[in-house]
PDB file of C-alpha atoms in Angstrom:
ATOM      1  CA  UNK A 747     -69.642   3.640   7.033  1.00  0.00           C
ATOM      2  CA  UNK A 748     -69.760   7.844   7.089  1.00  0.00           C
ATOM      3  CA  UNK A 749     -65.830   8.878   7.367  1.00  0.00           C
ATOM      4  CA  UNK A 750     -66.702  12.593   7.742  1.00  0.00           C
ATOM      5  CA  UNK A 751     -64.119  13.805   5.392  1.00  0.00           C
ATOM      6  CA  UNK A 752     -66.756  15.623   3.559  1.00  0.00           C
ATOM      7  CA  UNK A 753     -67.926  17.026   6.577  1.00  0.00           C
ATOM      8  CA  UNK A 754     -65.280  18.560   9.077  1.00  0.00           C
ATOM      9  CA  UNK A 755     -67.380  18.974  11.857  1.00  0.00           C
ATOM     10  CA  UNK A 756     -68.014  15.215  12.021  1.00  0.00           C
ATOM     11  CA  UNK A 757     -64.460  14.140  11.216  1.00  0.00           C
ATOM     12  CA  UNK A 758     -64.144  14.080  14.857  1.00  0.00           C
ATOM     13  CA  UNK A 759     -66.452  11.518  15.367  1.00  0.00           C
ATOM     14  CA  UNK A 760     -66.694   7.677  14.407  1.00  0.00           C
ATOM     15  CA  UNK A 761     -70.216   7.177  13.809  1.00  0.00           C
ATOM     16  CA  UNK A 762     -72.386   3.984  12.888  1.00  0.00           C
ATOM     17  CA  UNK A 763     -74.074   3.339   9.246  1.00  0.00           C
ATOM     18  CA  UNK A 764     -76.621   6.246   9.970  1.00  0.00           C
ATOM     19  CA  UNK A 765     -76.475   9.436  11.547  1.00  0.00           C
ATOM     20  CA  UNK A 766     -79.486   9.939  13.680  1.00  0.00           C
ATOM     21  CA  UNK A 767     -78.560  13.460  15.203  1.00  0.00           C
ATOM     22  CA  UNK A 768     -75.748  15.712  15.033  1.00  0.00           C
ATOM     23  CA  UNK A 769     -76.019  18.426  17.312  1.00  0.00           C
ATOM     24  CA  UNK A 770     -73.428  21.400  16.925  1.00  0.00           C
ATOM     25  CA  UNK A 771     -75.089  24.154  19.488  1.00  0.00           C
ATOM     26  CA  UNK A 772     -73.355  27.033  17.384  1.00  0.00           C
ATOM     27  CA  UNK A 773     -76.564  26.461  15.433  1.00  0.00           C
ATOM     28  CA  UNK A 774     -78.950  26.785  18.524  1.00  0.00           C
ATOM     29  CA  UNK A 775     -80.130  24.275  21.051  1.00  0.00           C
ATOM     30  CA  UNK A 776     -80.635  21.393  18.951  1.00  0.00           C
ATOM     31  CA  UNK A 777     -83.770  19.930  20.667  1.00  0.00           C
ATOM     32  CA  UNK A 778     -81.866  19.927  24.169  1.00  0.00           C
ATOM     33  CA  UNK A 779     -84.188  21.128  27.150  1.00  0.00           C
ATOM     34  CA  UNK A 780     -84.762  20.966  30.627  1.00  0.00           C
ATOM     35  CA  UNK A 781     -85.770  17.839  32.498  1.00  0.00           C
ATOM     36  CA  UNK A 782     -88.928  19.086  34.021  1.00  0.00           C
ATOM     37  CA  UNK A 783     -89.886  16.652  36.574  1.00  0.00           C
ATOM     38  CA  UNK A 784     -93.433  14.748  36.448  1.00  0.00           C
ATOM     39  CA  UNK A 785     -96.326  16.795  37.983  1.00  0.00           C
ATOM     40  CA  UNK A 786    -100.124  16.781  38.506  1.00  0.00           C
ATOM     41  CA  UNK A 787    -102.349  19.669  38.898  1.00  0.00           C
ATOM     42  CA  UNK A 788     -99.559  21.753  40.454  1.00  0.00           C
ATOM     43  CA  UNK A 789     -95.945  21.950  40.307  1.00  0.00           C
ATOM     44  CA  UNK A 790     -95.211  21.525  43.641  1.00  0.00           C
ATOM     45  CA  UNK A 791     -96.319  18.125  43.115  1.00  0.00           C
ATOM     46  CA  UNK A 792     -92.729  17.339  41.857  1.00  0.00           C
ATOM     47  CA  UNK A 793     -89.742  15.501  43.519  1.00  0.00           C
ATOM     48  CA  UNK A 794     -87.538  18.203  45.407  1.00  0.00           C
ATOM     49  CA  UNK A 795     -84.780  17.021  43.334  1.00  0.00           C
ATOM     50  CA  UNK A 796     -86.384  17.818  39.833  1.00  0.00           C
ATOM     51  CA  UNK A 797     -87.830  21.017  41.139  1.00  0.00           C
ATOM     52  CA  UNK A 798     -84.328  22.811  41.505  1.00  0.00           C
ATOM     53  CA  UNK A 799     -83.460  21.831  37.703  1.00  0.00           C
ATOM     54  CA  UNK A 800     -83.324  24.694  35.267  1.00  0.00           C
ATOM     55  CA  UNK A 801     -82.571  25.489  31.463  1.00  0.00           C
ATOM     56  CA  UNK A 802     -79.724  24.264  29.813  1.00  0.00           C
ATOM     57  CA  UNK A 803     -78.282  27.344  27.872  1.00  0.00           C
ATOM     58  CA  UNK A 804     -76.170  28.200  25.174  1.00  0.00           C
ATOM     59  CA  UNK A 805     -72.527  30.184  26.517  1.00  0.00           C
ATOM     60  CA  UNK A 806     -69.640  31.223  24.747  1.00  0.00           C
ATOM     61  CA  UNK A 807     -67.843  30.425  28.204  1.00  0.00           C
ATOM     62  CA  UNK A 808     -66.763  33.611  28.858  1.00  0.00           C
ATOM     63  CA  UNK A 809     -64.571  33.948  31.836  1.00  0.00           C
ATOM     64  CA  UNK A 810     -63.778  36.923  33.857  1.00  0.00           C
ATOM     65  CA  UNK A 811     -60.106  36.971  33.215  1.00  0.00           C
ATOM     66  CA  UNK A 812     -59.537  35.901  29.664  1.00  0.00           C
ATOM     67  CA  UNK A 813     -63.047  37.263  28.046  1.00  0.00           C
ATOM     68  CA  UNK A 814     -64.892  34.541  25.815  1.00  0.00           C
ATOM     69  CA  UNK A 815     -63.088  31.206  25.526  1.00  0.00           C
ATOM     70  CA  UNK A 816     -65.670  29.758  22.771  1.00  0.00           C
ATOM     71  CA  UNK A 817     -66.342  26.121  22.409  1.00  0.00           C
ATOM     72  CA  UNK A 818     -64.723  23.179  20.705  1.00  0.00           C
ATOM     73  CA  UNK A 819     -64.637  24.801  17.215  1.00  0.00           C
ATOM     74  CA  UNK A 820     -66.997  27.382  17.148  1.00  0.00           C
ATOM     75  CA  UNK A 821     -68.621  30.071  19.729  1.00  0.00           C
ATOM     76  CA  UNK A 822     -71.086  28.266  21.408  1.00  0.00           C
ATOM     77  CA  UNK A 823     -71.531  25.099  23.945  1.00  0.00           C
ATOM     78  CA  UNK A 824     -74.376  23.797  25.698  1.00  0.00           C
ATOM     79  CA  UNK A 825     -74.101  24.682  29.513  1.00  0.00           C
ATOM     80  CA  UNK A 826     -75.680  22.482  32.179  1.00  0.00           C
ATOM     81  CA  UNK A 827     -75.229  24.649  35.687  1.00  0.00           C
ATOM     82  CA  UNK A 828     -76.235  23.761  39.020  1.00  0.00           C
ATOM     83  CA  UNK A 829     -77.200  25.627  41.674  1.00  0.00           C
ATOM     84  CA  UNK A 830     -74.695  27.426  43.911  1.00  0.00           C
ATOM     85  CA  UNK A 831     -75.096  24.702  46.613  1.00  0.00           C
ATOM     86  CA  UNK A 832     -73.607  21.536  47.562  1.00  0.00           C
ATOM     87  CA  UNK A 833     -75.268  18.383  46.137  1.00  0.00           C
ATOM     88  CA  UNK A 834     -77.391  20.399  43.654  1.00  0.00           C
ATOM     89  CA  UNK A 835     -78.090  18.700  40.356  1.00  0.00           C
ATOM     90  CA  UNK A 836     -79.030  20.188  36.635  1.00  0.00           C
ATOM     91  CA  UNK A 837     -79.972  17.801  33.815  1.00  0.00           C
ATOM     92  CA  UNK A 838     -80.312  18.339  29.967  1.00  0.00           C
ATOM     93  CA  UNK A 839     -82.465  16.359  27.833  1.00  0.00           C
ATOM     94  CA  UNK A 840     -83.184  15.482  24.210  1.00  0.00           C
ATOM     95  CA  UNK A 841     -86.195  13.478  23.884  1.00  0.00           C
ATOM     96  CA  UNK A 842     -86.534  11.129  20.714  1.00  0.00           C
ATOM     97  CA  UNK A 843     -88.057   7.949  19.900  1.00  0.00           C
ATOM     98  CA  UNK A 844     -86.366   5.221  18.014  1.00  0.00           C
ATOM     99  CA  UNK A 845     -87.911   3.409  14.910  1.00  0.00           C
ATOM    100  CA  UNK A 846     -85.610   0.191  14.701  1.00  0.00           C
ATOM    101  CA  UNK A 847     -83.626  -1.669  17.412  1.00  0.00           C
ATOM    102  CA  UNK A 848     -80.440  -1.593  16.653  1.00  0.00           C
ATOM    103  CA  UNK A 849     -76.638  -0.935  17.904  1.00  0.00           C
ATOM    104  CA  UNK A 850     -76.638   2.883  18.704  1.00  0.00           C
ATOM    105  CA  UNK A 851     -73.474   5.129  19.430  1.00  0.00           C
ATOM    106  CA  UNK A 852     -73.440   8.266  21.196  1.00  0.00           C
ATOM    107  CA  UNK A 853     -70.334  10.604  21.156  1.00  0.00           C
ATOM    108  CA  UNK A 854     -69.664  14.034  22.700  1.00  0.00           C
ATOM    109  CA  UNK A 855     -67.157  16.182  23.790  1.00  0.00           C
ATOM    110  CA  UNK A 856     -67.382  17.910  27.054  1.00  0.00           C
ATOM    111  CA  UNK A 857     -65.551  20.021  29.621  1.00  0.00           C
ATOM    112  CA  UNK A 858     -66.599  20.971  33.198  1.00  0.00           C
ATOM    113  CA  UNK A 859     -65.525  23.225  35.894  1.00  0.00           C
ATOM    114  CA  UNK A 860     -66.699  25.189  39.163  1.00  0.00           C
ATOM    115  CA  UNK A 861     -67.580  28.593  38.593  1.00  0.00           C
ATOM    116  CA  UNK A 862     -64.452  30.735  38.861  1.00  0.00           C
ATOM    117  CA  UNK A 863     -65.424  32.398  41.681  1.00  0.00           C
ATOM    118  CA  UNK A 864     -62.661  32.444  43.836  1.00  0.00           C
ATOM    119  CA  UNK A 865     -58.827  32.370  42.744  1.00  0.00           C
ATOM    120  CA  UNK A 866     -57.998  29.059  43.532  1.00  0.00           C
ATOM    121  CA  UNK A 867     -57.787  25.844  41.323  1.00  0.00           C
ATOM    122  CA  UNK A 868     -60.943  24.093  42.701  1.00  0.00           C
ATOM    123  CA  UNK A 869     -60.248  20.662  41.364  1.00  0.00           C
ATOM    124  CA  UNK A 870     -62.707  19.058  43.982  1.00  0.00           C
ATOM    125  CA  UNK A 871     -65.422  21.494  43.441  1.00  0.00           C
ATOM    126  CA  UNK A 872     -67.184  19.414  40.816  1.00  0.00           C
ATOM    127  CA  UNK A 873     -68.729  16.244  42.366  1.00  0.00           C
ATOM    128  CA  UNK A 874     -70.025  14.581  39.033  1.00  0.00           C
ATOM    129  CA  UNK A 875     -70.837  14.673  35.399  1.00  0.00           C
ATOM    130  CA  UNK A 876     -72.637  12.078  33.358  1.00  0.00           C
ATOM    131  CA  UNK A 877     -75.057  11.085  30.959  1.00  0.00           C
ATOM    132  CA  UNK A 878     -77.725   8.246  30.646  1.00  0.00           C
ATOM    133  CA  UNK A 879     -80.328   7.149  28.402  1.00  0.00           C
ATOM    134  CA  UNK A 880     -84.203   6.840  29.044  1.00  0.00           C
ATOM    135  CA  UNK A 881     -85.423   3.852  27.072  1.00  0.00           C
ATOM    136  CA  UNK A 882     -88.396   2.078  26.498  1.00  0.00           C
ATOM    137  CA  UNK A 883     -89.106  -1.112  24.276  1.00  0.00           C
ATOM    138  CA  UNK A 884     -91.488  -1.130  21.328  1.00  0.00           C
ATOM    139  CA  UNK A 885     -94.959  -1.519  22.008  1.00  0.00           C
ATOM    140  CA  UNK A 886     -95.307  -5.371  21.580  1.00  0.00           C
ATOM    141  CA  UNK A 887     -94.195  -5.126  24.978  1.00  0.00           C
ATOM    142  CA  UNK A 888     -90.612  -5.114  26.840  1.00  0.00           C
ATOM    143  CA  UNK A 889     -89.094  -2.913  29.562  1.00  0.00           C
ATOM    144  CA  UNK A 890     -87.932   0.668  30.387  1.00  0.00           C
ATOM    145  CA  UNK A 891     -84.345   0.229  30.437  1.00  0.00           C
ATOM    146  CA  UNK A 892     -81.880   3.235  31.748  1.00  0.00           C
ATOM    147  CA  UNK A 893     -78.149   2.857  31.341  1.00  0.00           C
ATOM    148  CA  UNK A 894     -76.373   5.513  33.532  1.00  0.00           C
ATOM    149  CA  UNK A 895     -72.923   6.365  33.738  1.00  0.00           C
ATOM    150  CA  UNK A 896     -71.160   9.150  35.805  1.00  0.00           C
ATOM    151  CA  UNK A 897     -67.676  10.042  36.338  1.00  0.00           C
ATOM    152  CA  UNK A 898     -67.354  10.879  40.198  1.00  0.00           C
ATOM    153  CA  UNK A 899     -64.599  13.506  39.774  1.00  0.00           C
ATOM    154  CA  UNK A 900     -65.035  14.376  43.947  1.00  0.00           C
ATOM    155  CA  UNK A 901     -66.212  13.729  47.209  1.00  0.00           C
ATOM    156  CA  UNK A 902     -65.806  15.243  50.584  1.00  0.00           C
ATOM    157  CA  UNK A 903     -62.830  17.227  49.410  1.00  0.00           C
ATOM    158  CA  UNK A 904     -61.013  14.718  47.997  1.00  0.00           C
ATOM    159  CA  UNK A 905     -60.281  13.644  44.335  1.00  0.00           C
ATOM    160  CA  UNK A 906     -61.686  10.052  43.372  1.00  0.00           C
ATOM    161  CA  UNK A 907     -61.889  10.180  39.588  1.00  0.00           C
ATOM    162  CA  UNK A 908     -63.411   7.006  38.448  1.00  0.00           C
ATOM    163  CA  UNK A 909     -66.446   5.916  36.408  1.00  0.00           C
ATOM    164  CA  UNK A 910     -69.555   4.717  37.888  1.00  0.00           C
ATOM    165  CA  UNK A 911     -72.935   2.676  36.746  1.00  0.00           C
ATOM    166  CA  UNK A 912     -76.284   2.259  37.985  1.00  0.00           C
ATOM    167  CA  UNK A 913     -78.324  -0.906  37.693  1.00  0.00           C
ATOM    168  CA  UNK A 914     -80.750  -0.513  40.848  1.00  0.00           C
ATOM    169  CA  UNK A 915     -83.902   1.489  41.116  1.00  0.00           C
ATOM    170  CA  UNK A 916     -86.182   2.405  44.151  1.00  0.00           C
ATOM    171  CA  UNK A 917     -89.833   2.510  44.555  1.00  0.00           C
ATOM    172  CA  UNK A 918     -91.572   5.189  42.535  1.00  0.00           C
ATOM    173  CA  UNK A 919     -93.775   7.908  44.506  1.00  0.00           C
ATOM    174  CA  UNK A 920     -96.982   8.620  43.350  1.00  0.00           C
ATOM    175  CA  UNK A 921     -97.621  12.149  41.818  1.00  0.00           C
ATOM    176  CA  UNK A 922    -100.933  13.644  42.219  1.00  0.00           C
ATOM    177  CA  UNK A 923    -104.458  11.652  42.569  1.00  0.00           C
ATOM    178  CA  UNK A 924    -105.409  10.627  39.129  1.00  0.00           C
ATOM    179  CA  UNK A 925    -103.511   7.337  39.642  1.00  0.00           C
ATOM    180  CA  UNK A 926    -101.542   8.328  36.019  1.00  0.00           C
ATOM    181  CA  UNK A 927     -98.565   9.793  37.141  1.00  0.00           C
ATOM    182  CA  UNK A 928     -95.423   8.614  38.957  1.00  0.00           C
ATOM    183  CA  UNK A 929     -91.697   9.515  39.440  1.00  0.00           C
ATOM    184  CA  UNK A 930     -88.428   8.562  41.012  1.00  0.00           C
ATOM    185  CA  UNK A 931     -85.134  10.183  41.308  1.00  0.00           C
ATOM    186  CA  UNK A 932     -83.145   7.649  39.196  1.00  0.00           C
ATOM    187  CA  UNK A 933     -80.325  10.018  39.273  1.00  0.00           C
ATOM    188  CA  UNK A 934     -79.606  10.192  42.776  1.00  0.00           C
ATOM    189  CA  UNK A 935     -76.598   9.795  44.908  1.00  0.00           C
ATOM    190  CA  UNK A 936     -77.158   6.178  45.772  1.00  0.00           C
ATOM    191  CA  UNK A 937     -76.585   2.895  44.082  1.00  0.00           C
ATOM    192  CA  UNK A 938     -73.790   3.827  42.069  1.00  0.00           C
ATOM    193  CA  UNK A 939     -71.404   1.183  41.611  1.00  0.00           C
ATOM    194  CA  UNK A 940     -67.663   1.260  40.407  1.00  0.00           C
ATOM    195  CA  UNK A 941     -67.145   0.573  36.611  1.00  0.00           C
ATOM    196  CA  UNK A 942     -64.675  -2.269  36.666  1.00  0.00           C
ATOM    197  CA  UNK A 943     -61.219  -0.618  36.266  1.00  0.00           C
ATOM    198  CA  UNK A 944     -63.013   2.546  35.646  1.00  0.00           C
ATOM    199  CA  UNK A 945     -60.539   5.004  37.257  1.00  0.00           C
ATOM    200  CA  UNK A 946     -59.407   7.727  35.179  1.00  0.00           C
ATOM    201  CA  UNK A 947     -57.694  11.499  35.397  1.00  0.00           C
ATOM    202  CA  UNK A 948     -58.959  13.624  33.436  1.00  0.00           C
ATOM    203  CA  UNK A 949     -57.630  16.728  32.201  1.00  0.00           C
ATOM    204  CA  UNK A 950     -57.864  19.934  34.605  1.00  0.00           C
ATOM    205  CA  UNK A 951     -55.970  22.789  33.873  1.00  0.00           C
ATOM    206  CA  UNK A 952     -54.037  24.924  36.176  1.00  0.00           C
ATOM    207  CA  UNK A 953     -56.273  27.754  36.712  1.00  0.00           C
ATOM    208  CA  UNK A 954     -60.238  27.949  37.651  1.00  0.00           C
ATOM    209  CA  UNK A 955     -61.092  29.685  33.990  1.00  0.00           C
ATOM    210  CA  UNK A 956     -59.060  27.250  32.217  1.00  0.00           C
ATOM    211  CA  UNK A 957     -61.171  24.532  30.165  1.00  0.00           C
ATOM    212  CA  UNK A 958     -59.953  21.105  28.323  1.00  0.00           C
ATOM    213  CA  UNK A 959     -62.399  19.386  26.187  1.00  0.00           C
ATOM    214  CA  UNK A 960     -62.880  15.472  26.565  1.00  0.00           C
ATOM    215  CA  UNK A 961     -64.146  12.931  24.201  1.00  0.00           C
ATOM    216  CA  UNK A 962     -66.811  10.382  25.421  1.00  0.00           C
ATOM    217  CA  UNK A 963     -68.135   7.395  22.951  1.00  0.00           C
ATOM    218  CA  UNK A 964     -70.857   5.014  24.374  1.00  0.00           C
ATOM    219  CA  UNK A 965     -72.247   2.166  22.533  1.00  0.00           C
ATOM    220  CA  UNK A 966     -75.585   0.175  23.244  1.00  0.00           C
ATOM    221  CA  UNK A 967     -77.424  -2.287  21.468  1.00  0.00           C
ATOM    222  CA  UNK A 968     -81.332  -1.692  21.339  1.00  0.00           C
ATOM    223  CA  UNK A 969     -81.914  -5.097  20.351  1.00  0.00           C
ATOM    224  CA  UNK A 970     -80.578  -6.401  23.790  1.00  0.00           C
ATOM    225  CA  UNK A 971     -81.004  -3.289  25.665  1.00  0.00           C
ATOM    226  CA  UNK A 972     -77.464  -3.635  26.937  1.00  0.00           C
ATOM    227  CA  UNK A 973     -74.143  -1.592  27.011  1.00  0.00           C
ATOM    228  CA  UNK A 974     -71.612  -2.696  24.911  1.00  0.00           C
ATOM    229  CA  UNK A 975     -68.808  -0.138  25.251  1.00  0.00           C
ATOM    230  CA  UNK A 976     -67.426   3.009  26.869  1.00  0.00           C
ATOM    231  CA  UNK A 977     -64.846   5.576  26.050  1.00  0.00           C
ATOM    232  CA  UNK A 978     -63.635   8.312  27.433  1.00  0.00           C
ATOM    233  CA  UNK A 979     -60.406   9.958  25.769  1.00  0.00           C
ATOM    234  CA  UNK A 980     -57.579   7.129  25.432  1.00  0.00           C
ATOM    235  CA  UNK A 981     -59.354   4.808  28.102  1.00  0.00           C
ATOM    236  CA  UNK A 982     -61.790   2.114  26.828  1.00  0.00           C
ATOM    237  CA  UNK A 983     -63.874   0.231  29.515  1.00  0.00           C
ATOM    238  CA  UNK A 984     -65.413  -3.274  29.031  1.00  0.00           C
ATOM    239  CA  UNK A 985     -69.134  -2.242  30.205  1.00  0.00           C
ATOM    240  CA  UNK A 986     -70.808  -5.353  28.131  1.00  0.00           C
ATOM    241  CA  UNK A 987     -71.334  -7.307  31.460  1.00  0.00           C
ATOM    242  CA  UNK A 988     -72.594  -4.222  33.143  1.00  0.00           C
ATOM    243  CA  UNK A 989     -76.572  -4.379  33.915  1.00  0.00           C
ATOM    244  CA  UNK A 990     -78.706  -1.052  33.206  1.00  0.00           C
ATOM    245  CA  UNK A 991     -81.471  -0.224  35.337  1.00  0.00           C
ATOM    246  CA  UNK A 992     -84.679  -2.332  34.108  1.00  0.00           C
ATOM    247  CA  UNK A 993     -88.264  -1.439  35.041  1.00  0.00           C
ATOM    248  CA  UNK A 994     -91.546  -2.778  33.581  1.00  0.00           C
ATOM    249  CA  UNK A 995     -92.727  -0.997  31.175  1.00  0.00           C
ATOM    250  CA  UNK A 996     -94.916   2.156  31.231  1.00  0.00           C
ATOM    251  CA  UNK A 997     -98.175   2.867  30.045  1.00  0.00           C
ATOM    252  CA  UNK A 998     -97.334   5.283  27.516  1.00  0.00           C
ATOM    253  CA  UNK A 999     -93.557   5.639  26.500  1.00  0.00           C
ATOM    254  CA  UNK A1000     -93.204   3.052  23.477  1.00  0.00           C
ATOM    255  CA  UNK A1001     -90.057   3.134  21.636  1.00  0.00           C
ATOM    256  CA  UNK A1002     -88.641   6.220  23.767  1.00  0.00           C
ATOM    257  CA  UNK A1003     -85.323   6.938  23.644  1.00  0.00           C
ATOM    258  CA  UNK A1004     -84.276  10.231  25.699  1.00  0.00           C
ATOM    259  CA  UNK A1005     -80.767  11.190  26.082  1.00  0.00           C
ATOM    260  CA  UNK A1006     -79.650  13.148  29.365  1.00  0.00           C
ATOM    261  CA  UNK A1007     -76.591  14.815  30.168  1.00  0.00           C
ATOM    262  CA  UNK A1008     -75.996  16.085  34.022  1.00  0.00           C
ATOM    263  CA  UNK A1009     -73.816  17.710  36.250  1.00  0.00           C
ATOM    264  CA  UNK A1010     -73.524  17.673  40.351  1.00  0.00           C
ATOM    265  CA  UNK A1011     -71.824  20.272  42.697  1.00  0.00           C
ATOM    266  CA  UNK A1012     -69.992  19.315  45.691  1.00  0.00           C
ATOM    267  CA  UNK A1013     -69.610  22.291  47.012  1.00  0.00           C
ATOM    268  CA  UNK A1014     -71.874  26.030  47.468  1.00  0.00           C
ATOM    269  CA  UNK A1015     -70.242  26.648  43.653  1.00  0.00           C
ATOM    270  CA  UNK A1016     -72.152  25.856  40.775  1.00  0.00           C
ATOM    271  CA  UNK A1017     -70.657  23.280  38.990  1.00  0.00           C
ATOM    272  CA  UNK A1018     -70.716  24.071  34.852  1.00  0.00           C
ATOM    273  CA  UNK A1019     -70.518  21.472  32.330  1.00  0.00           C
ATOM    274  CA  UNK A1020     -70.328  21.994  28.889  1.00  0.00           C
ATOM    275  CA  UNK A1021     -71.132  20.256  25.882  1.00  0.00           C
ATOM    276  CA  UNK A1022     -69.445  21.357  22.326  1.00  0.00           C
ATOM    277  CA  UNK A1023     -71.357  18.803  19.972  1.00  0.00           C
ATOM    278  CA  UNK A1024     -73.289  15.409  20.205  1.00  0.00           C
ATOM    279  CA  UNK A1025     -73.716  12.814  17.251  1.00  0.00           C
ATOM    280  CA  UNK A1026     -75.984   9.698  17.726  1.00  0.00           C
ATOM    281  CA  UNK A1027     -75.508   7.161  15.417  1.00  0.00           C
ATOM    282  CA  UNK A1028     -77.309   3.652  14.496  1.00  0.00           C
ATOM    283  CA  UNK A1029     -76.325   0.439  12.908  1.00  0.00           C
ATOM    284  CA  UNK A1030     -79.632   0.318   9.996  1.00  0.00           C
TER     285      UNK A1030
END
């Protein structure tokens, strides 16, 4: 098992036997891009929630009062920014496939803030930040499986501060007229359930321009298509009994393994999610 001692940038992670991808955004986008909604013949056929998504950016985390903050250990982080509109959401995605069903581990360092557009702490202006997989089993058959987790920071001006998951989906919408494309808003603000014991207070510093980096580890088994463990900073959560979203397999998504990061705004102020680095590893 790699210890990371021969690579200081990996020593902050606890990877499984094989590192599948290690994304340090000082070296560019590393394959992360905008989640474009499904469309046919016209971009106007996208579902409205997807139409507002924009490309993630590389950010040196500049603030008006202190200048350049920089990332965890370098200059650039991946920035996922919502519109300045309550309820707005934005998503970054990395599109992969897997070559063997096995246990996998996703680790990343993140920070979040509302845009510092006023001289106030604004600790309840971020609604949520989260991550999910979009998976489909191999070509011999199976399901599309989507484990979702979010940290619900605030709602209606009040701190909530708890982890949630989603195990249900709503009917697909037909996109276009050819009968080949469908879509559904799997990140919408409904059907979220509380992770048992999932309350957690994260570090939120004293003024709106200060950020602190947090660590997340998520273990998932591609063999059983079930979550195994979730950790954020000093808290470990037993998510092994929580079902992901399970959908009948789609016609052309075999062995899909997409990773998504998302952010949601609680007020008419942009929410900014920063990802310093991410490591995906597997036990094969």
